PDB file of C-alpha atoms in Angstrom:
ATOM      1  CA  UNK K 140      -4.597  18.374   7.856  1.00  0.00           C
ATOM      2  CA  UNK K 141      -4.931  16.933   4.245  1.00  0.00           C
ATOM      3  CA  UNK K 142      -2.464  14.127   4.679  1.00  0.00           C
ATOM      4  CA  UNK K 143      -1.437  12.874   1.168  1.00  0.00           C
ATOM      5  CA  UNK K 144      -3.020  14.163  -1.906  1.00  0.00           C
ATOM      6  CA  UNK K 145      -2.495  13.145  -5.363  1.00  0.00           C
ATOM      7  CA  UNK K 146      -3.238  15.300  -8.536  1.00  0.00           C
ATOM      8  CA  UNK K 147      -5.142  14.411 -10.869  1.00  0.00           C
ATOM      9  CA  UNK K 148      -7.488  11.662  -9.978  1.00  0.00           C
ATOM     10  CA  UNK K 149      -8.356  10.529 -13.454  1.00  0.00           C
ATOM     11  CA  UNK K 150      -6.565  10.775 -16.682  1.00  0.00           C
ATOM     12  CA  UNK K 151      -6.809   9.227 -20.223  1.00  0.00           C
ATOM     13  CA  UNK K 152      -3.648   9.476 -22.184  1.00  0.00           C
ATOM     14  CA  UNK K 153      -2.894   8.064 -25.996  1.00  0.00           C
ATOM     15  CA  UNK K 154       0.082   5.936 -26.330  1.00  0.00           C
ATOM     16  CA  UNK K 155       3.242   8.100 -26.592  1.00  0.00           C
ATOM     17  CA  UNK K 156       1.952  11.126 -24.659  1.00  0.00           C
ATOM     18  CA  UNK K 157       3.776  12.183 -21.546  1.00  0.00           C
ATOM     19  CA  UNK K 158       2.384  13.175 -18.163  1.00  0.00           C
ATOM     20  CA  UNK K 159       3.202  14.110 -14.588  1.00  0.00           C
ATOM     21  CA  UNK K 160       1.552  12.929 -11.388  1.00  0.00           C
ATOM     22  CA  UNK K 161       1.837  14.968  -8.451  1.00  0.00           C
ATOM     23  CA  UNK K 162       1.891  13.831  -4.842  1.00  0.00           C
ATOM     24  CA  UNK K 163       1.904  16.222  -1.721  1.00  0.00           C
ATOM     25  CA  UNK K 164       2.148  15.427   1.795  1.00  0.00           C
ATOM     26  CA  UNK K 165       1.943  17.864   4.822  1.00  0.00           C
ATOM     27  CA  UNK K 166       3.087  15.685   7.474  1.00  0.00           C
ATOM     28  CA  UNK K 167       6.834  16.695   7.166  1.00  0.00           C
ATOM     29  CA  UNK K 168       7.700  12.995   6.148  1.00  0.00           C
ATOM     30  CA  UNK K 169      11.090  12.068   5.081  1.00  0.00           C
ATOM     31  CA  UNK K 170      10.192   9.157   2.974  1.00  0.00           C
ATOM     32  CA  UNK K 171       7.766   8.926  -0.203  1.00  0.00           C
ATOM     33  CA  UNK K 172       6.765   6.275  -2.558  1.00  0.00           C
ATOM     34  CA  UNK K 173       4.898   5.565  -5.748  1.00  0.00           C
ATOM     35  CA  UNK K 174       3.183   2.423  -6.248  1.00  0.00           C
ATOM     36  CA  UNK K 175       1.008   0.932  -8.987  1.00  0.00           C
ATOM     37  CA  UNK K 176      -1.950  -1.373  -8.412  1.00  0.00           C
ATOM     38  CA  UNK K 177      -3.266  -3.917 -10.877  1.00  0.00           C
ATOM     39  CA  UNK K 178      -5.670  -6.594 -10.605  1.00  0.00           C
ATOM     40  CA  UNK K 179      -4.432  -9.750  -9.288  1.00  0.00           C
ATOM     41  CA  UNK K 180      -0.827  -8.217  -8.751  1.00  0.00           C
ATOM     42  CA  UNK K 181      -1.311  -6.275  -5.432  1.00  0.00           C
ATOM     43  CA  UNK K 182       0.609  -3.111  -5.224  1.00  0.00           C
ATOM     44  CA  UNK K 183       4.144  -2.776  -6.453  1.00  0.00           C
ATOM     45  CA  UNK K 184       6.683  -0.262  -5.830  1.00  0.00           C
ATOM     46  CA  UNK K 185       7.709   1.981  -8.649  1.00  0.00           C
ATOM     47  CA  UNK K 186      10.232   4.456  -7.165  1.00  0.00           C
ATOM     48  CA  UNK K 187      10.830   5.829  -3.780  1.00  0.00           C
ATOM     49  CA  UNK K 188      12.479   8.663  -1.976  1.00  0.00           C
ATOM     50  CA  UNK K 189      14.190   8.783   1.406  1.00  0.00           C
ATOM     51  CA  UNK K 190      14.461  12.413   1.634  1.00  0.00           C
ATOM     52  CA  UNK K 191      14.589  15.633  -0.552  1.00  0.00           C
ATOM     53  CA  UNK K 192      16.643  15.415  -3.473  1.00  0.00           C
ATOM     54  CA  UNK K 193      17.161  11.660  -3.363  1.00  0.00           C
ATOM     55  CA  UNK K 194      15.404   9.068  -5.426  1.00  0.00           C
ATOM     56  CA  UNK K 195      15.534   5.190  -6.087  1.00  0.00           C
ATOM     57  CA  UNK K 196      14.228   2.499  -7.864  1.00  0.00           C
ATOM     58  CA  UNK K 197      11.742   0.049  -6.740  1.00  0.00           C
ATOM     59  CA  UNK K 198      10.507  -3.334  -8.065  1.00  0.00           C
ATOM     60  CA  UNK K 199       8.968  -1.758 -11.360  1.00  0.00           C
ATOM     61  CA  UNK K 200      10.774   1.382 -12.442  1.00  0.00           C
ATOM     62  CA  UNK K 201      10.900   0.953 -16.353  1.00  0.00           C
ATOM     63  CA  UNK K 202       9.091   3.660 -18.256  1.00  0.00           C
ATOM     64  CA  UNK K 203       8.775   5.973 -15.215  1.00  0.00           C
ATOM     65  CA  UNK K 204      10.828   8.887 -13.710  1.00  0.00           C
ATOM     66  CA  UNK K 205      10.742  10.652 -10.483  1.00  0.00           C
ATOM     67  CA  UNK K 206      11.784  13.904  -8.857  1.00  0.00           C
ATOM     68  CA  UNK K 207      11.773  15.132  -5.286  1.00  0.00           C
ATOM     69  CA  UNK K 208      12.852  18.732  -5.348  1.00  0.00           C
ATOM     70  CA  UNK K 209      10.976  19.629  -2.436  1.00  0.00           C
ATOM     71  CA  UNK K 210      10.157  17.598   0.967  1.00  0.00           C
ATOM     72  CA  UNK K 211       6.680  17.653   0.523  1.00  0.00           C
ATOM     73  CA  UNK K 212       6.189  17.038  -3.004  1.00  0.00           C
ATOM     74  CA  UNK K 213       7.135  13.506  -5.220  1.00  0.00           C
ATOM     75  CA  UNK K 214       6.588  13.753  -8.760  1.00  0.00           C
ATOM     76  CA  UNK K 215       5.821  10.747 -10.973  1.00  0.00           C
ATOM     77  CA  UNK K 216       6.410  11.233 -14.753  1.00  0.00           C
ATOM     78  CA  UNK K 217       5.700   9.171 -17.862  1.00  0.00           C
ATOM     79  CA  UNK K 218       7.802  10.180 -20.815  1.00  0.00           C
ATOM     80  CA  UNK K 219       6.050   7.930 -23.329  1.00  0.00           C
ATOM     81  CA  UNK K 220       3.084   6.483 -21.873  1.00  0.00           C
ATOM     82  CA  UNK K 221       2.232   2.923 -22.941  1.00  0.00           C
ATOM     83  CA  UNK K 222      -0.991   0.578 -22.570  1.00  0.00           C
ATOM     84  CA  UNK K 223       0.775  -1.542 -19.983  1.00  0.00           C
ATOM     85  CA  UNK K 224       1.098   1.523 -17.861  1.00  0.00           C
ATOM     86  CA  UNK K 225      -2.705   1.766 -17.397  1.00  0.00           C
ATOM     87  CA  UNK K 226      -3.064   1.304 -13.796  1.00  0.00           C
ATOM     88  CA  UNK K 227      -4.284   2.883 -10.336  1.00  0.00           C
ATOM     89  CA  UNK K 228      -1.103   4.793  -8.951  1.00  0.00           C
ATOM     90  CA  UNK K 229      -1.055   5.397  -5.328  1.00  0.00           C
ATOM     91  CA  UNK K 230       1.438   7.675  -3.488  1.00  0.00           C
ATOM     92  CA  UNK K 231       2.483   7.196  -0.005  1.00  0.00           C
ATOM     93  CA  UNK K 232       4.555   8.649   2.808  1.00  0.00           C
ATOM     94  CA  UNK K 233       6.035   7.899   6.167  1.00  0.00           C
ATOM     95  CA  UNK K 234       8.296   9.228   8.940  1.00  0.00           C
ATOM     96  CA  UNK K 235      10.307   6.089   8.646  1.00  0.00           C
ATOM     97  CA  UNK K 236       9.318   4.757  12.011  1.00  0.00           C
ATOM     98  CA  UNK K 237       5.790   3.204  11.392  1.00  0.00           C
ATOM     99  CA  UNK K 238       2.579   3.529   9.313  1.00  0.00           C
ATOM    100  CA  UNK K 239       2.712   4.376   5.788  1.00  0.00           C
ATOM    101  CA  UNK K 240      -0.076   6.959   4.822  1.00  0.00           C
ATOM    102  CA  UNK K 241      -1.489   6.567   1.252  1.00  0.00           C
ATOM    103  CA  UNK K 242      -3.154   9.031  -1.078  1.00  0.00           C
ATOM    104  CA  UNK K 243      -6.558   8.415  -2.887  1.00  0.00           C
ATOM    105  CA  UNK K 244      -5.086   7.217  -5.947  1.00  0.00           C
ATOM    106  CA  UNK K 245      -4.797   8.319  -9.684  1.00  0.00           C
ATOM    107  CA  UNK K 246      -6.688   6.235 -12.153  1.00  0.00           C
ATOM    108  CA  UNK K 247      -4.769   6.232 -15.368  1.00  0.00           C
ATOM    109  CA  UNK K 248      -5.814   4.975 -18.889  1.00  0.00           C
ATOM    110  CA  UNK K 249      -3.500   4.620 -21.714  1.00  0.00           C
ATOM    111  CA  UNK K 250      -5.338   3.955 -24.956  1.00  0.00           C
TER     112      UNK K 250
ATOM    113  CA  UNK T1354      12.814 -11.193  -2.958  1.00  0.00           C
ATOM    114  CA  UNK T1355      10.021 -11.063  -0.398  1.00  0.00           C
ATOM    115  CA  UNK T1356       6.500 -12.790  -1.252  1.00  0.00           C
ATOM    116  CA  UNK T1357       3.575 -11.922   0.449  1.00  0.00           C
ATOM    117  CA  UNK T1358       0.447 -14.574   0.138  1.00  0.00           C
ATOM    118  CA  UNK T1359      -2.991 -13.820   1.405  1.00  0.00           C
ATOM    119  CA  UNK T1360      -5.389 -16.491   2.035  1.00  0.00           C
ATOM    120  CA  UNK T1361      -8.440 -16.864   1.185  1.00  0.00           C
ATOM    121  CA  UNK T1362      -8.707 -14.443  -1.898  1.00  0.00           C
ATOM    122  CA  UNK T1363     -12.341 -13.929  -0.995  1.00  0.00           C
ATOM    123  CA  UNK T1364     -14.562 -14.532   1.975  1.00  0.00           C
ATOM    124  CA  UNK T1365     -18.475 -14.081   2.551  1.00  0.00           C
ATOM    125  CA  UNK T1366     -19.622 -14.426   6.130  1.00  0.00           C
ATOM    126  CA  UNK T1367     -22.958 -13.352   7.812  1.00  0.00           C
ATOM    127  CA  UNK T1368     -23.301 -10.449  10.074  1.00  0.00           C
ATOM    128  CA  UNK T1369     -22.008 -11.281  13.626  1.00  0.00           C
ATOM    129  CA  UNK T1370     -19.556 -13.747  13.028  1.00  0.00           C
ATOM    130  CA  UNK T1371     -15.829 -13.767  14.031  1.00  0.00           C
ATOM    131  CA  UNK T1372     -13.506 -14.296  11.309  1.00  0.00           C
ATOM    132  CA  UNK T1373      -9.666 -14.641  10.661  1.00  0.00           C
ATOM    133  CA  UNK T1374      -7.724 -13.378   7.576  1.00  0.00           C
ATOM    134  CA  UNK T1375      -4.399 -15.033   6.925  1.00  0.00           C
ATOM    135  CA  UNK T1376      -1.109 -13.540   5.529  1.00  0.00           C
ATOM    136  CA  UNK T1377       2.277 -15.443   5.030  1.00  0.00           C
ATOM    137  CA  UNK T1378       5.582 -14.013   4.026  1.00  0.00           C
ATOM    138  CA  UNK T1379       8.780 -15.840   2.868  1.00  0.00           C
ATOM    139  CA  UNK T1380      11.578 -13.600   4.161  1.00  0.00           C
ATOM    140  CA  UNK T1381      11.282 -13.277   8.187  1.00  0.00           C
ATOM    141  CA  UNK T1382      13.871 -10.467   8.096  1.00  0.00           C
ATOM    142  CA  UNK T1383      11.118  -7.751   8.249  1.00  0.00           C
ATOM    143  CA  UNK T1384      10.955  -4.447  10.107  1.00  0.00           C
ATOM    144  CA  UNK T1385       6.996  -4.263  10.830  1.00  0.00           C
ATOM    145  CA  UNK T1386       3.834  -5.501   9.442  1.00  0.00           C
ATOM    146  CA  UNK T1387       0.961  -3.547   8.132  1.00  0.00           C
ATOM    147  CA  UNK T1388      -2.753  -4.562   7.724  1.00  0.00           C
ATOM    148  CA  UNK T1389      -4.636  -2.206   5.409  1.00  0.00           C
ATOM    149  CA  UNK T1390      -8.207  -1.689   4.365  1.00  0.00           C
ATOM    150  CA  UNK T1391      -9.173  -0.701   1.019  1.00  0.00           C
ATOM    151  CA  UNK T1392     -12.581   0.224  -0.221  1.00  0.00           C
ATOM    152  CA  UNK T1393     -13.482  -0.163  -3.923  1.00  0.00           C
ATOM    153  CA  UNK T1394     -12.108   2.823  -5.836  1.00  0.00           C
ATOM    154  CA  UNK T1395     -10.515   4.409  -2.839  1.00  0.00           C
ATOM    155  CA  UNK T1396      -7.015   4.549  -1.058  1.00  0.00           C
ATOM    156  CA  UNK T1397      -5.644   2.445   1.589  1.00  0.00           C
ATOM    157  CA  UNK T1398      -6.171   2.971   5.257  1.00  0.00           C
ATOM    158  CA  UNK T1399      -3.828   1.761   7.857  1.00  0.00           C
ATOM    159  CA  UNK T1400      -5.733  -0.746  10.290  1.00  0.00           C
ATOM    160  CA  UNK T1401      -2.766  -1.884  12.486  1.00  0.00           C
ATOM    161  CA  UNK T1402       1.051  -1.875  12.514  1.00  0.00           C
ATOM    162  CA  UNK T1403       3.048  -4.640  14.404  1.00  0.00           C
ATOM    163  CA  UNK T1404       6.700  -4.046  14.892  1.00  0.00           C
ATOM    164  CA  UNK T1405       8.881  -7.009  14.300  1.00  0.00           C
ATOM    165  CA  UNK T1406       9.563  -7.285  18.169  1.00  0.00           C
ATOM    166  CA  UNK T1407       5.968  -7.551  18.688  1.00  0.00           C
ATOM    167  CA  UNK T1408       3.418 -10.399  18.890  1.00  0.00           C
ATOM    168  CA  UNK T1409       0.040  -8.778  18.599  1.00  0.00           C
ATOM    169  CA  UNK T1410      -1.849  -5.471  18.276  1.00  0.00           C
ATOM    170  CA  UNK T1411      -5.373  -4.596  18.826  1.00  0.00           C
ATOM    171  CA  UNK T1412      -7.680  -1.833  17.849  1.00  0.00           C
ATOM    172  CA  UNK T1413     -11.504  -2.025  18.700  1.00  0.00           C
ATOM    173  CA  UNK T1414     -12.798  -5.229  17.105  1.00  0.00           C
ATOM    174  CA  UNK T1415      -9.488  -5.966  15.104  1.00  0.00           C
ATOM    175  CA  UNK T1416      -6.584  -7.977  16.625  1.00  0.00           C
ATOM    176  CA  UNK T1417      -3.376  -8.634  14.368  1.00  0.00           C
ATOM    177  CA  UNK T1418      -0.864 -11.383  15.304  1.00  0.00           C
ATOM    178  CA  UNK T1419       2.567 -11.852  14.137  1.00  0.00           C
ATOM    179  CA  UNK T1420       4.862 -14.935  14.134  1.00  0.00           C
ATOM    180  CA  UNK T1421       7.972 -13.604  12.369  1.00  0.00           C
ATOM    181  CA  UNK T1422       9.764 -16.911  12.716  1.00  0.00           C
ATOM    182  CA  UNK T1423       7.184 -18.906  10.769  1.00  0.00           C
ATOM    183  CA  UNK T1424       6.470 -16.005   8.472  1.00  0.00           C
ATOM    184  CA  UNK T1425       2.873 -15.723   9.359  1.00  0.00           C
ATOM    185  CA  UNK T1426       0.233 -13.115  10.491  1.00  0.00           C
ATOM    186  CA  UNK T1427      -3.374 -13.073  11.206  1.00  0.00           C
ATOM    187  CA  UNK T1428      -6.240 -10.562  11.244  1.00  0.00           C
ATOM    188  CA  UNK T1429      -9.036 -11.454  13.403  1.00  0.00           C
ATOM    189  CA  UNK T1430     -12.188  -9.386  13.028  1.00  0.00           C
ATOM    190  CA  UNK T1431     -14.695 -10.084  15.980  1.00  0.00           C
ATOM    191  CA  UNK T1432     -18.549  -9.648  15.459  1.00  0.00           C
ATOM    192  CA  UNK T1433     -18.188  -8.663  11.857  1.00  0.00           C
ATOM    193  CA  UNK T1434     -20.546  -5.687  10.545  1.00  0.00           C
ATOM    194  CA  UNK T1435     -21.631  -5.011   6.864  1.00  0.00           C
ATOM    195  CA  UNK T1436     -19.372  -1.951   7.174  1.00  0.00           C
ATOM    196  CA  UNK T1437     -16.430  -4.323   7.403  1.00  0.00           C
ATOM    197  CA  UNK T1438     -16.967  -5.420   3.927  1.00  0.00           C
ATOM    198  CA  UNK T1439     -13.776  -4.266   1.883  1.00  0.00           C
ATOM    199  CA  UNK T1440     -10.529  -5.747   0.701  1.00  0.00           C
ATOM    200  CA  UNK T1441      -7.599  -6.190   3.496  1.00  0.00           C
ATOM    201  CA  UNK T1442      -4.289  -5.785   2.351  1.00  0.00           C
ATOM    202  CA  UNK T1443      -1.311  -7.246   4.392  1.00  0.00           C
ATOM    203  CA  UNK T1444       2.338  -5.701   3.821  1.00  0.00           C
ATOM    204  CA  UNK T1445       5.765  -6.156   5.244  1.00  0.00           C
ATOM    205  CA  UNK T1446       8.430  -3.716   5.419  1.00  0.00           C
ATOM    206  CA  UNK T1447      12.155  -4.713   4.621  1.00  0.00           C
ATOM    207  CA  UNK T1448      15.149  -4.051   6.799  1.00  0.00           C
ATOM    208  CA  UNK T1449      16.849  -1.897   4.099  1.00  0.00           C
ATOM    209  CA  UNK T1450      16.302   1.181   5.912  1.00  0.00           C
ATOM    210  CA  UNK T1451      14.117   2.470   2.746  1.00  0.00           C
ATOM    211  CA  UNK T1452      10.838   1.148   4.806  1.00  0.00           C
ATOM    212  CA  UNK T1453       9.472  -0.265   1.238  1.00  0.00           C
ATOM    213  CA  UNK T1454       6.359  -2.348   1.642  1.00  0.00           C
ATOM    214  CA  UNK T1455       5.566  -5.705  -0.313  1.00  0.00           C
ATOM    215  CA  UNK T1456       2.123  -6.222  -0.359  1.00  0.00           C
ATOM    216  CA  UNK T1457      -0.180  -9.281  -0.637  1.00  0.00           C
ATOM    217  CA  UNK T1458      -2.870  -9.295  -3.149  1.00  0.00           C
ATOM    218  CA  UNK T1459      -5.421  -8.917  -0.486  1.00  0.00           C
ATOM    219  CA  UNK T1460      -8.576 -10.774   0.868  1.00  0.00           C
ATOM    220  CA  UNK T1461     -12.031  -9.420  -0.238  1.00  0.00           C
ATOM    221  CA  UNK T1462     -14.395  -9.385   2.528  1.00  0.00           C
ATOM    222  CA  UNK T1463     -18.161  -9.483   2.196  1.00  0.00           C
ATOM    223  CA  UNK T1464     -20.330  -9.344   5.376  1.00  0.00           C
ATOM    224  CA  UNK T1465     -23.948 -10.280   4.481  1.00  0.00           C
ATOM    225  CA  UNK T1466     -26.447  -8.466   6.627  1.00  0.00           C
TER     226      UNK T1466
END
């Protein structure tokens, strides 16, 4: 049972490049989330999904897009990366009734 | 907007001490509260979850309490060990049905052998 996995673990981008972060969960959870963690700011919600085919904006959605085509996968896209998007990105999932389970994180640096 | 505050930001204690970490939140309309542990460079591990109708939860040497009306929670760690050194994060879930978490900035705990 892998839980929540994230790909890639590390990435360095140049300003203006695009990339997609992949989150996968094998717990059949309905709810999935993308957070970013910055020093002194805590974790902040970027986008979330309450089920396959649905997405919604969180606290800091600008510059990001998401898709939930399959229940087990939640993709986070950066269309034109900016240095302000340098951060650690965490994916999480839950059945909706309790604990949120987090992935190991993706460390992204935008130069 | 829900604001979650954790005090202190950092704490150092000698091994064997009992300690309390504090968390406060501004909006008492929460669904539940979770305490997480985060080791450097790692993801978050859930320690305890307290539903809004509950007053406390216990797991081993950890005890978390919740006073929803006053917007406060505490995490009590008994007989601290060097392996407890980590950052502890408090998060509350809103009642919108989306189960979104609002996090504090954490308390960095160091247990000195």
